[in-house]
CSV table of C-alpha atoms and ligand atoms in Angstrom, one decimal:
chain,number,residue,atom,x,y,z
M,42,UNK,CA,-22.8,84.6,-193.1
M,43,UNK,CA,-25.9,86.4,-192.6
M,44,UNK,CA,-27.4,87.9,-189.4
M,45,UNK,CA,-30.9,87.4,-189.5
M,46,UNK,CA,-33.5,88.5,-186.6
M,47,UNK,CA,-36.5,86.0,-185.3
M,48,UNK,CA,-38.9,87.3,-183.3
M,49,UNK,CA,-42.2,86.3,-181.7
M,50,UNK,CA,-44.8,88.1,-179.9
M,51,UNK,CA,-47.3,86.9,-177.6
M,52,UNK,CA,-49.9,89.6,-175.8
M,53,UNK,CA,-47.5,90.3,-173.0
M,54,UNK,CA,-44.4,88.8,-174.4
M,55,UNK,CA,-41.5,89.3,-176.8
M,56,UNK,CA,-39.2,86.5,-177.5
M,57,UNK,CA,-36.0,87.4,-180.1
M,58,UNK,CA,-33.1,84.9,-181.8
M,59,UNK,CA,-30.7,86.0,-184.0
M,60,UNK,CA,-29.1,84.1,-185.8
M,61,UNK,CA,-26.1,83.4,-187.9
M,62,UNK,CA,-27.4,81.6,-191.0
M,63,UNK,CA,-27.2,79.6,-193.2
M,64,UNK,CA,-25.3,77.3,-190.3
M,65,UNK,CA,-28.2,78.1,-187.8
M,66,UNK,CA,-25.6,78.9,-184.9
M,67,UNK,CA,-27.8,81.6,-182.2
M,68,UNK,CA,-25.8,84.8,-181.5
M,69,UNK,CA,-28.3,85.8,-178.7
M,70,UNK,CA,-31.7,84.8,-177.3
M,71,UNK,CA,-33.6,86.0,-175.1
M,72,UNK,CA,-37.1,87.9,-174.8
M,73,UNK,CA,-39.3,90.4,-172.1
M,74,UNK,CA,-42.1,89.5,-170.4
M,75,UNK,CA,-44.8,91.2,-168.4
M,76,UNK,CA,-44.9,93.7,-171.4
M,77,UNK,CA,-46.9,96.8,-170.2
M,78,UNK,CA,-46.2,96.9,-166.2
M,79,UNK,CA,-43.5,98.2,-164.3
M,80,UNK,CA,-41.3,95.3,-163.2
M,81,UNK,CA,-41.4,93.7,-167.1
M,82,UNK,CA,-38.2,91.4,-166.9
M,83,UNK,CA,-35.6,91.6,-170.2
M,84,UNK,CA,-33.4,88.9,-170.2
M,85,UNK,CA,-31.1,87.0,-172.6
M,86,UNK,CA,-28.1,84.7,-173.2
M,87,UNK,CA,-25.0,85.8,-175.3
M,88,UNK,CA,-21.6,84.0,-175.2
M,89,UNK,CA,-23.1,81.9,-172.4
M,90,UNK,CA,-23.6,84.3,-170.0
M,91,UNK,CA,-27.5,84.7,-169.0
M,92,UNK,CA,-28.5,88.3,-168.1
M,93,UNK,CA,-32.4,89.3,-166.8
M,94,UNK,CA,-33.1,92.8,-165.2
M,95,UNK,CA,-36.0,94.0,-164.0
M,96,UNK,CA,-37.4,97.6,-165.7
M,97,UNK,CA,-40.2,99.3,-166.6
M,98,UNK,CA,-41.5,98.5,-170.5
M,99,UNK,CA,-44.9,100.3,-171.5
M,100,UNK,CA,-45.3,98.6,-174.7
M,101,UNK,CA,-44.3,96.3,-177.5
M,102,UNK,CA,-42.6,98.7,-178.7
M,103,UNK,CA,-40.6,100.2,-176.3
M,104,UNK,CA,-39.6,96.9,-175.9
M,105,UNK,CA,-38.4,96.3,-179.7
M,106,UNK,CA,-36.4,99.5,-179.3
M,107,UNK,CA,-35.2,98.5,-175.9
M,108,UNK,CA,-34.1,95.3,-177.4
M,109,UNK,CA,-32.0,97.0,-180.4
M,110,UNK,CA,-30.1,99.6,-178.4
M,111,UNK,CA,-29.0,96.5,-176.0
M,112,UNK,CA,-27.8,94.7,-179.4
M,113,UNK,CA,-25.4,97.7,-179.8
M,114,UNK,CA,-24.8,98.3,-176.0
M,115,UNK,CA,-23.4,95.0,-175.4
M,116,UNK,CA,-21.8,94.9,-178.4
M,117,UNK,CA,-23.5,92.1,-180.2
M,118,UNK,CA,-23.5,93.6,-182.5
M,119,UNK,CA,-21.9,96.9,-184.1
M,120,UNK,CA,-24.7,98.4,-186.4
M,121,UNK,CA,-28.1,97.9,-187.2
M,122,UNK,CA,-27.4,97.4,-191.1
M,123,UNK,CA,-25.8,93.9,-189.8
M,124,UNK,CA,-28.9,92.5,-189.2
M,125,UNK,CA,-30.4,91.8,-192.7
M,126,UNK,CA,-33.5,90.2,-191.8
M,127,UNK,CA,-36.0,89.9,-189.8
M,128,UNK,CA,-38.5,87.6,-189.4
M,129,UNK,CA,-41.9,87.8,-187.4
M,130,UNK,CA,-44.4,85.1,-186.5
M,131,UNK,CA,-47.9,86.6,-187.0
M,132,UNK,CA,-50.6,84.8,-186.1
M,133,UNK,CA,-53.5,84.6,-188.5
M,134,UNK,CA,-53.0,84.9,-192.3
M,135,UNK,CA,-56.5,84.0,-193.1
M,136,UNK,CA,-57.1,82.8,-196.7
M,137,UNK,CA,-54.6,84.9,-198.0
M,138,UNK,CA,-51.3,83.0,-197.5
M,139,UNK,CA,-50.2,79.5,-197.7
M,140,UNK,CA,-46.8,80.7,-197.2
M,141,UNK,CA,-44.6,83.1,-195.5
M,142,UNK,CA,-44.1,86.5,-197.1
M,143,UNK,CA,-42.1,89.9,-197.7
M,144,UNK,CA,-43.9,92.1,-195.9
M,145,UNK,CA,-45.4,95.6,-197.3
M,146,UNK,CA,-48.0,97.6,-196.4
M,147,UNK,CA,-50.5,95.6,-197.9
M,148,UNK,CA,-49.4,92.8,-196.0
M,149,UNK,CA,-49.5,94.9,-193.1
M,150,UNK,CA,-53.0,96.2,-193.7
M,151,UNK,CA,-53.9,92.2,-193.9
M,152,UNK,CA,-52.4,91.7,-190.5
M,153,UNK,CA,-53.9,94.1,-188.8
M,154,UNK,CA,-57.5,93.5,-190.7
M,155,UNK,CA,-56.7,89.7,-189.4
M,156,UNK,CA,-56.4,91.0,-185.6
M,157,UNK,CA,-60.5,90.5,-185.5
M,158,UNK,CA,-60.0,86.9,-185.3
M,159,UNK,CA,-56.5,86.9,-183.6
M,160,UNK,CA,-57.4,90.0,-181.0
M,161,UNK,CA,-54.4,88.3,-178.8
M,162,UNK,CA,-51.7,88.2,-181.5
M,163,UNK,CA,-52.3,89.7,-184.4
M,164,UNK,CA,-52.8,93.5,-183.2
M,165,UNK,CA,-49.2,93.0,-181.1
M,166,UNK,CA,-47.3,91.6,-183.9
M,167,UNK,CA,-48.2,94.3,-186.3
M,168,UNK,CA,-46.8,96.6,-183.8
M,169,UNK,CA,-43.7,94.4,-183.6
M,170,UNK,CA,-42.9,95.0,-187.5
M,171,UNK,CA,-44.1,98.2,-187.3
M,172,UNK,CA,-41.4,99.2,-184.5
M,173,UNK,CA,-38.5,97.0,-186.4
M,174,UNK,CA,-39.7,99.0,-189.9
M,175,UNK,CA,-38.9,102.6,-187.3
M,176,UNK,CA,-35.2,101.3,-186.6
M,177,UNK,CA,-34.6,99.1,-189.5
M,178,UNK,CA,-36.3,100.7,-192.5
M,179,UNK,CA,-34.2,99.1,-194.9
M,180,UNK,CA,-33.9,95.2,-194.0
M,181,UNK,CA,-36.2,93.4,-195.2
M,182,UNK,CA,-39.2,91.7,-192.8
M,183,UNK,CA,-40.9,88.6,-193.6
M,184,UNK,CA,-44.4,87.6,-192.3
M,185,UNK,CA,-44.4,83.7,-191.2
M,186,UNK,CA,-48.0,83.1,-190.7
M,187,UNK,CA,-49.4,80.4,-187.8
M,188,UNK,CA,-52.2,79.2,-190.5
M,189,UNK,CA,-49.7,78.4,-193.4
M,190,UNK,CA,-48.4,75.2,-192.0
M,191,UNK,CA,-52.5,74.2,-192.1
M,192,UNK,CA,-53.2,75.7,-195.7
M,193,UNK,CA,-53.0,71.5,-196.7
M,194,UNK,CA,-55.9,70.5,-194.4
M,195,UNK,CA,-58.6,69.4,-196.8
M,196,UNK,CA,-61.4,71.1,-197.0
M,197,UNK,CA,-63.9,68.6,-195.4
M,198,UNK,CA,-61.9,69.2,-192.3
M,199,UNK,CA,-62.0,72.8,-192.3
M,200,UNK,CA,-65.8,73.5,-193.4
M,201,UNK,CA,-67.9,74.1,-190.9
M,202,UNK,CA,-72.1,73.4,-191.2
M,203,UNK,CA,-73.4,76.6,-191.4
M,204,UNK,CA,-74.8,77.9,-194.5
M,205,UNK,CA,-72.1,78.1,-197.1
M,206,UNK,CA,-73.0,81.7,-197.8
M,207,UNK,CA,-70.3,82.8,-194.6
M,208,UNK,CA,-67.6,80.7,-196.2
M,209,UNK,CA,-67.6,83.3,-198.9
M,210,UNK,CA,-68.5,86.3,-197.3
M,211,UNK,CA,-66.5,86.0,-194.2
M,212,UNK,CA,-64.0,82.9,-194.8
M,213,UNK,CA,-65.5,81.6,-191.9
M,214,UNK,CA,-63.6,78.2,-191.6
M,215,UNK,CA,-61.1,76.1,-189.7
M,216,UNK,CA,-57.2,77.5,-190.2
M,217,UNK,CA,-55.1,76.4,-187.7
M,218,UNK,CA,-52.5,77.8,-186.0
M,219,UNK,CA,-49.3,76.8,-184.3
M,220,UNK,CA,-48.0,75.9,-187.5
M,221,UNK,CA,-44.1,76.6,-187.0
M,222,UNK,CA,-44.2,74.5,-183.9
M,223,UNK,CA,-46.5,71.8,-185.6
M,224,UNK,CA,-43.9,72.0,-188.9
M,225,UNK,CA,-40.9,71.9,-187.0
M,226,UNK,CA,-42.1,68.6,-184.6
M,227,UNK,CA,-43.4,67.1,-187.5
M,228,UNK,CA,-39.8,67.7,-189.5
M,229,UNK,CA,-38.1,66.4,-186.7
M,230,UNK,CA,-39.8,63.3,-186.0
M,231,UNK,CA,-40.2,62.7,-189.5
M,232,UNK,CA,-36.4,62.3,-189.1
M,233,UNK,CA,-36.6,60.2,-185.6
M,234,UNK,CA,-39.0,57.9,-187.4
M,235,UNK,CA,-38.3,57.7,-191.2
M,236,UNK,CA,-41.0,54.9,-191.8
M,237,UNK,CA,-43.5,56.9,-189.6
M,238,UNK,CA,-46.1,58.0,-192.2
M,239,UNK,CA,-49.3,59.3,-189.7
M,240,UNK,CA,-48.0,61.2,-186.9
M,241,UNK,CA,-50.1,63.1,-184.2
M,242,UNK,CA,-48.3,66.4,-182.8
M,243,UNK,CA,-49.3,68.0,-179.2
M,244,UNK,CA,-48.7,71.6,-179.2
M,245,UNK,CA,-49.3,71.6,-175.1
M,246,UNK,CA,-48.1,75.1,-173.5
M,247,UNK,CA,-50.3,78.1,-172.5
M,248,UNK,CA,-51.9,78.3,-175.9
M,249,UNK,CA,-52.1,74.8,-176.9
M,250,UNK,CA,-53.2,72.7,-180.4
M,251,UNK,CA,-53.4,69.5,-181.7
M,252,UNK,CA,-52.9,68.5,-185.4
M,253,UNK,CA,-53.1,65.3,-187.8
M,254,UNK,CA,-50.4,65.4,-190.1
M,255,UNK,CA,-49.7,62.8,-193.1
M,256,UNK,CA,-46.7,62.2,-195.2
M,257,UNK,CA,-45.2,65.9,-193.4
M,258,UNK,CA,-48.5,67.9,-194.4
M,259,UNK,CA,-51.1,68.9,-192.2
M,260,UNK,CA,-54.5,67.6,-192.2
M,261,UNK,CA,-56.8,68.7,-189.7
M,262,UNK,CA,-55.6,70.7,-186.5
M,263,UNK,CA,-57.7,71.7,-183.7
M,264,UNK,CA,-57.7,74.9,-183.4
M,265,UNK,CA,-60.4,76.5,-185.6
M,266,UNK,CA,-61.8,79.8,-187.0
M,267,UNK,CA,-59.6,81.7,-184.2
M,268,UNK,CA,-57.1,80.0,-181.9
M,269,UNK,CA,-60.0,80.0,-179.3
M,270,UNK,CA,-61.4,76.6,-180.8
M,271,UNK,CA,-60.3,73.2,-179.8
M,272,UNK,CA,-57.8,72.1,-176.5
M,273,UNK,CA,-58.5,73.7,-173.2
M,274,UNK,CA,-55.6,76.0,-172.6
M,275,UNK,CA,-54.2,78.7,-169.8
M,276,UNK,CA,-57.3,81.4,-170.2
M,277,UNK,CA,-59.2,79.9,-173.5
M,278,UNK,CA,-62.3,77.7,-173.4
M,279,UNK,CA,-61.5,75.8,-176.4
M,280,UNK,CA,-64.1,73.8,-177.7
M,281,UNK,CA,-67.9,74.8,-176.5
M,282,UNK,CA,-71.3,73.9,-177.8
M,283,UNK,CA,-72.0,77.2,-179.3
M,284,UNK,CA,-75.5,78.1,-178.2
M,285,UNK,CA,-73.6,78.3,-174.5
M,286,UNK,CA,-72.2,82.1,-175.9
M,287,UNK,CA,-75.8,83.6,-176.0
M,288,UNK,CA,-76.8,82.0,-173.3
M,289,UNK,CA,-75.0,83.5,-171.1
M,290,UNK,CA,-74.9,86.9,-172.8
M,291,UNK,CA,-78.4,86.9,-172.5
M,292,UNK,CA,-78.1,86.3,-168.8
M,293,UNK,CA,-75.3,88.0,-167.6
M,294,UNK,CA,-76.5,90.4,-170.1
M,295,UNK,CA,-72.3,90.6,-171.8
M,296,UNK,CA,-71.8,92.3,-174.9
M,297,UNK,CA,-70.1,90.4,-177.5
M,298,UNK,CA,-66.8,92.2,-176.4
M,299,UNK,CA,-67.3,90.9,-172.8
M,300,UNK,CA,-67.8,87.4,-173.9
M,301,UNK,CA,-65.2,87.4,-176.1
M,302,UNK,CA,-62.9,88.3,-173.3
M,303,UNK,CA,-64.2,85.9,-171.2
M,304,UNK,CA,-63.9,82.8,-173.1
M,305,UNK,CA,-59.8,83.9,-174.3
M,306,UNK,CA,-59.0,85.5,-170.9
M,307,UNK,CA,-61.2,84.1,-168.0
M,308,UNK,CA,-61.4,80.6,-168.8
M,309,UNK,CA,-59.7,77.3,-169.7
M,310,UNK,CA,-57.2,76.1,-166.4
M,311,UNK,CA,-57.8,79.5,-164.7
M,312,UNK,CA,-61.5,79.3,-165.3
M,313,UNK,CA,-62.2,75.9,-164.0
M,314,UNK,CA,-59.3,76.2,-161.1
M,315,UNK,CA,-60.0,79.4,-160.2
M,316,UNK,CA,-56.2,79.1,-158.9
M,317,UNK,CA,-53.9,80.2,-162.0
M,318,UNK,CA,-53.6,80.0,-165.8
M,319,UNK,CA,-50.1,78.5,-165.0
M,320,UNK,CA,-49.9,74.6,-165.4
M,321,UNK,CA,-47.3,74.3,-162.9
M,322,UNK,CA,-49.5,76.7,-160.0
M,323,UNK,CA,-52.7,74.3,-161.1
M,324,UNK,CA,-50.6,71.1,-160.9
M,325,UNK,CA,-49.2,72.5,-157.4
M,326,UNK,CA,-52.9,73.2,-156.1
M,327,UNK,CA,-54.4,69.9,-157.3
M,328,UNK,CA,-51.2,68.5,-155.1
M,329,UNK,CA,-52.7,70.5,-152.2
M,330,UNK,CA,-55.7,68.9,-152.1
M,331,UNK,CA,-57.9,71.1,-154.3
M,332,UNK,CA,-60.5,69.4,-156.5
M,333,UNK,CA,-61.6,72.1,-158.7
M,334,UNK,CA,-57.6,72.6,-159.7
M,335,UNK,CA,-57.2,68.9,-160.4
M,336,UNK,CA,-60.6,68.8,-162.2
M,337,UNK,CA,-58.7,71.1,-164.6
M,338,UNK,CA,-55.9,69.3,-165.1
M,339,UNK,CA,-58.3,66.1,-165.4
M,340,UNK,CA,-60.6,67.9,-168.7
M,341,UNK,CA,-57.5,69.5,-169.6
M,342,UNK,CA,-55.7,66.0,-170.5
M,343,UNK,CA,-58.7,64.6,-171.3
M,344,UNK,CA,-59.6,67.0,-173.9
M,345,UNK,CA,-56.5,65.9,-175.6
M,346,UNK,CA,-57.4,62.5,-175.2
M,347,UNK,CA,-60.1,62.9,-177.7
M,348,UNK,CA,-58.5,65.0,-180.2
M,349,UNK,CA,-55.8,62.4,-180.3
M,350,UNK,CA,-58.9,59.8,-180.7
M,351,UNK,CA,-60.3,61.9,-183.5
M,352,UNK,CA,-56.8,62.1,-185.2
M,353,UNK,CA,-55.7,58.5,-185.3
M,354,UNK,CA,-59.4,58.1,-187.4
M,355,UNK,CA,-58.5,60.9,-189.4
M,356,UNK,CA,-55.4,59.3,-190.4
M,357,UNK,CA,-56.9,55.9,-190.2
M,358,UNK,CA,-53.8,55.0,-187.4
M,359,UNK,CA,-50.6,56.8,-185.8
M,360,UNK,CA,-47.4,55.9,-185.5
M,361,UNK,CA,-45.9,58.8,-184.1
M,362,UNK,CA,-46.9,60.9,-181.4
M,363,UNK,CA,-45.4,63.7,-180.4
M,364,UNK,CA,-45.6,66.3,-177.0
M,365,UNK,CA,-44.0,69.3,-177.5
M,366,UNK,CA,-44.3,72.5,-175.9
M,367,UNK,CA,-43.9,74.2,-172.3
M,368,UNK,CA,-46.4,71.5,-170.7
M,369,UNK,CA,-45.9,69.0,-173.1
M,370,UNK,CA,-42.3,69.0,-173.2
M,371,UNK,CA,-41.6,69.0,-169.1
M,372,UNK,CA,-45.0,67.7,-167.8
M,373,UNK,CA,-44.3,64.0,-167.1
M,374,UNK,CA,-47.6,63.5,-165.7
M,375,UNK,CA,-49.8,65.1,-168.2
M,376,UNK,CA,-48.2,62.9,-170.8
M,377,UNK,CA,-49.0,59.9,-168.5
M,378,UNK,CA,-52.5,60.9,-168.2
M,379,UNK,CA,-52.9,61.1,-171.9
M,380,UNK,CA,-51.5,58.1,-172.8
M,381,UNK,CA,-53.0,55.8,-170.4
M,382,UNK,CA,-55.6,56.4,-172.5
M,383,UNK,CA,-54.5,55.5,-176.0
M,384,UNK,CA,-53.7,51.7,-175.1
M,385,UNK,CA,-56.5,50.6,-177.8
M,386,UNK,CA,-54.2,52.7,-180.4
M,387,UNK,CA,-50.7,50.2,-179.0
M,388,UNK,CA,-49.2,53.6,-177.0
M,389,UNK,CA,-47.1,52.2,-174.4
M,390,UNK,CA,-44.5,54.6,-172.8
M,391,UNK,CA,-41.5,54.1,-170.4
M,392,UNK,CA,-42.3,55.9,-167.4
M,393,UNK,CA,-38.6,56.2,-166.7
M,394,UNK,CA,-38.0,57.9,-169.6
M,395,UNK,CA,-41.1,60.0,-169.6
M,396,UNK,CA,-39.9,61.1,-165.8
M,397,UNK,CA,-36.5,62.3,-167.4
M,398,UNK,CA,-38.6,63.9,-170.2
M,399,UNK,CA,-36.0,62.1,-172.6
M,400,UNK,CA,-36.3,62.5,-176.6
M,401,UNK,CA,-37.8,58.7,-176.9
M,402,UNK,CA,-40.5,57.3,-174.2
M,403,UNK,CA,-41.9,54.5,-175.6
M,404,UNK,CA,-41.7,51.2,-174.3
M,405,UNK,CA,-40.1,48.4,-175.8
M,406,UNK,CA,-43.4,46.9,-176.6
M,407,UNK,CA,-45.3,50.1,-178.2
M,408,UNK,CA,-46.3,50.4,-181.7
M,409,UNK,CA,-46.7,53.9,-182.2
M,410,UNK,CA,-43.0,56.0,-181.5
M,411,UNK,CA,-43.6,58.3,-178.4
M,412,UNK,CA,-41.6,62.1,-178.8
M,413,UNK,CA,-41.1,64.4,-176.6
M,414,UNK,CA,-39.2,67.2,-178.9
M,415,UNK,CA,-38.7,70.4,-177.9
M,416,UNK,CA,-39.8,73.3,-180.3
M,417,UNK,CA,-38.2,75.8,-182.2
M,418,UNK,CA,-40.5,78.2,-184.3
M,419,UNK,CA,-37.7,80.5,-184.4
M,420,UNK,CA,-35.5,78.0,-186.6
M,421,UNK,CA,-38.5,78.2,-188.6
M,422,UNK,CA,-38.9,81.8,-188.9
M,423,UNK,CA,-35.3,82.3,-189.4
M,424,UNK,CA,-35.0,79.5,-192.3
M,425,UNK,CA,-38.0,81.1,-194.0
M,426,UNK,CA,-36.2,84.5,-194.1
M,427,UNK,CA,-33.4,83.2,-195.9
M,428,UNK,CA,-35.7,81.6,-198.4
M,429,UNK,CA,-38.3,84.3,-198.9
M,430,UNK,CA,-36.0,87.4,-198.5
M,431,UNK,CA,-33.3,85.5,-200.6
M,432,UNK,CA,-30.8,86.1,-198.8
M,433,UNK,CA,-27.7,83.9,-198.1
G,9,ADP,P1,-46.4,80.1,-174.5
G,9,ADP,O1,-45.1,80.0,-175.3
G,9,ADP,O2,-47.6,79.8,-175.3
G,9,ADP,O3,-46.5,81.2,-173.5
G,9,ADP,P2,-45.2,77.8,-173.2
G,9,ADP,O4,-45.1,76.8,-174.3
G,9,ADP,O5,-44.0,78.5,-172.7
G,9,ADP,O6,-46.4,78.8,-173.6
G,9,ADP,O7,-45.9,77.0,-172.0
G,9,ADP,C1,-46.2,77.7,-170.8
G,9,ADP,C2,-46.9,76.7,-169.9
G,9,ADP,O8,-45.9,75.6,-169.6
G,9,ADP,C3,-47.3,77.3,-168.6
G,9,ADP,O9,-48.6,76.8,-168.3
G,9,ADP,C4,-46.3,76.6,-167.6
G,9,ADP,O10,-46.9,76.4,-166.3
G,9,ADP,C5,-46.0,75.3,-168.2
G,9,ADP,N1,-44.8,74.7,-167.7
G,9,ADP,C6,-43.5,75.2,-167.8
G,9,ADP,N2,-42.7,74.4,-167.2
G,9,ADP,C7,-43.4,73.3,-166.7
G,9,ADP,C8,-43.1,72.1,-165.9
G,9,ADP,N3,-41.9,71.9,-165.6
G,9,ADP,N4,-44.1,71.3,-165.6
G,9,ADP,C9,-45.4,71.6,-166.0
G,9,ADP,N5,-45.7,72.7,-166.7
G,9,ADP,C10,-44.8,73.5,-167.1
């Protein structure tokens, strides 16, 4: 048996697995949040017990080292040496990896090169493997990149029309990202609907991506350049017309830096609510009575509408669709809100099942397989460890 570490960081977040592969059983899960304030919140689950305290945790990396003296505190385990891997979900790999890799300090160098176009992710999951590398300087890392799921998406769906020149200089073009969540959906329904060929999966949470994939491989996913592109999410824009960004630099007169933040931190539910990047404060609002909250959720659905519309032609049909995700997995309504529009494409779901967010909520009468399949990038990351690191 081999103990091996997932771990996923988000801007304020840390989420952690480990696990006892190759059977995939979890020892312990569990992850901080409000990283950087004084009442962050550690919790986790170990021998079915759920623990969360409240405590102050400055950085990403206190809270790594936090994390590993609890591992030994509470026993879980008895030294560091046991854990023989660890795998960490960075977010952009750019051109330079289709697949997930040891880590070293190029690799590390790439990452943290990468954070221009990931300034949410990248920059705090450097710091993640940097911290584990402190504590753990012998067991080996592993790199599991968002983009590598994407690397298949051919390349007229990942050029963009600007002069061809910045596809060489800059790699300027569509990656993806998401792409454990979108691999792991797409591996599961694959199983849930053998015959299912052309499948659509809804990556629908606080970040949030759509993506096309055929026969198991990715073929166009929504999110661009950068994970700003695309849905509508918590804080980002997604999709804009382009010539919007110097407009209004020009006449709020915003440096690139503040525009930047504006469209990945101002904008998207919170931006056209005003009330809360949180779904479930938005949806609460809207219930309220306020118009500008359920305008959100309106373009928010909406927006996937189309990407589902632009999908379906990219894979010339669908017969599997799938909502996965913190919204998409418990939002009944959202998925009714989508699919009320994809009735031209034969979606038909069962609104009792969609109400008790079961794995299967088509109707009897619908041609495409409706999947609400909750993800699991660490089984991912963990599984790619084991393969890459050779271990096992
Ligand atoms: P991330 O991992 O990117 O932080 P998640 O996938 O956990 O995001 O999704 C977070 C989002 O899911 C939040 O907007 C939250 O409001 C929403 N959410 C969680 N539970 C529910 C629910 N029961 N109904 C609707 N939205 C929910």
């Amino acid at each position: 048996m081999t103990k091996i570490m997932a771990i996923n960081s988000g801007s304020s977040s840390l989420k952690f697995k480990l696990f006892e592969m190759p059977n995939e059983e979890i020892l312990v899960e569990g992850g901080v949040e409000r990283i950087g304030s004084s009442s962050a919140i550690f919790s986790y689950k170990f021998e079915g017990k759920k623990v969360a305290k409240e405590l102050e945790i400055s950085d990403h990396e206190a809270a790594v080292n936090y994390l590993l003296s609890v591992l030994i505190d509470e026993k879980m385990i008895t030294s560091y040496e046991e854990i023989e891997g660890v795998g960490h979900r960075i977010s952009h790999g750019g051109t330079y990896y289709e697949d997930a890799t040891l880590i070293d300090e190029v690799v590390e160098e790439r990452i943290g090169e990468l954070g221009v176009l990931s300034p949410l992710h990248n920059p705090v999951n450097l710091i993640g493997i940097r911290s584990f590398k402190k504590v753990l300087p012998n067991t080996k890392q592993v790199a599991i990149f968002d983009t590598s799921f994407h690397y298949s998406i051919p390349k007229k769906n990942y050029m963009y029309a600007l002069p061809y020149e910045y596809y060489e200089k800059y790699g300027i073009r569509r990656y993806g990202f998401h792409g454990p969540s979108h691999q792991y959906v797409a591996e599961e329904s694959a199983k849930l609907n053998p015959n299912g060929k052309k499948t659509i999966t809804c990556h629908i949470g606080s970040g949030a991506s759509v993506s096309a994939v055929l026969d198991g491989q990715s073929i166009n996913s929504s999110m661009g350049f950068t994970p700003l592109a695309g849905l509508v999410m918590g804080t980002r824009t997604g999709d804009l017309d382009p010539q919007i960004i110097p407009f209004i630099q020009e006449k709020e007169g915003l440096s690139p830096q503040e525009v930047k933040e504006l469209m990945n931190t101002k904008s998207g539910l919170l931006g056209i609510s005003g009330v809360s990047n949180d779904y479930r404060d938005v949806e609460k609002a809207a219930d309220e009575g306020n118009e500008r909250a359920q305008l959100a959720l309106d373009v928010f659905a909406h927006q996937v509408v189309h990407y589902i519309g632009a999908y379906a032609a990219d894979l010339n049909g669908l017969d599997t669709l799938v909502f996965t995700a913190g919204i998409g997995e418990r939002s009944s309504r959202v998925r009714t809100s989508i699919t009320n529009y994809l009735t031209y494409l034969g979606v038909s779901i069962d609104e009792e099942k969609n109400n008790k967010n079961e794995l299967s909520i088509e109707a009897d009468d619908s041609k495409v397989k409706v999947l609400v399949i909750p993800t699991d990038e660490e089984i991912i990351i963990a599984r790619d460890v084991m393969r890459i690191a050779k271990l096992g």
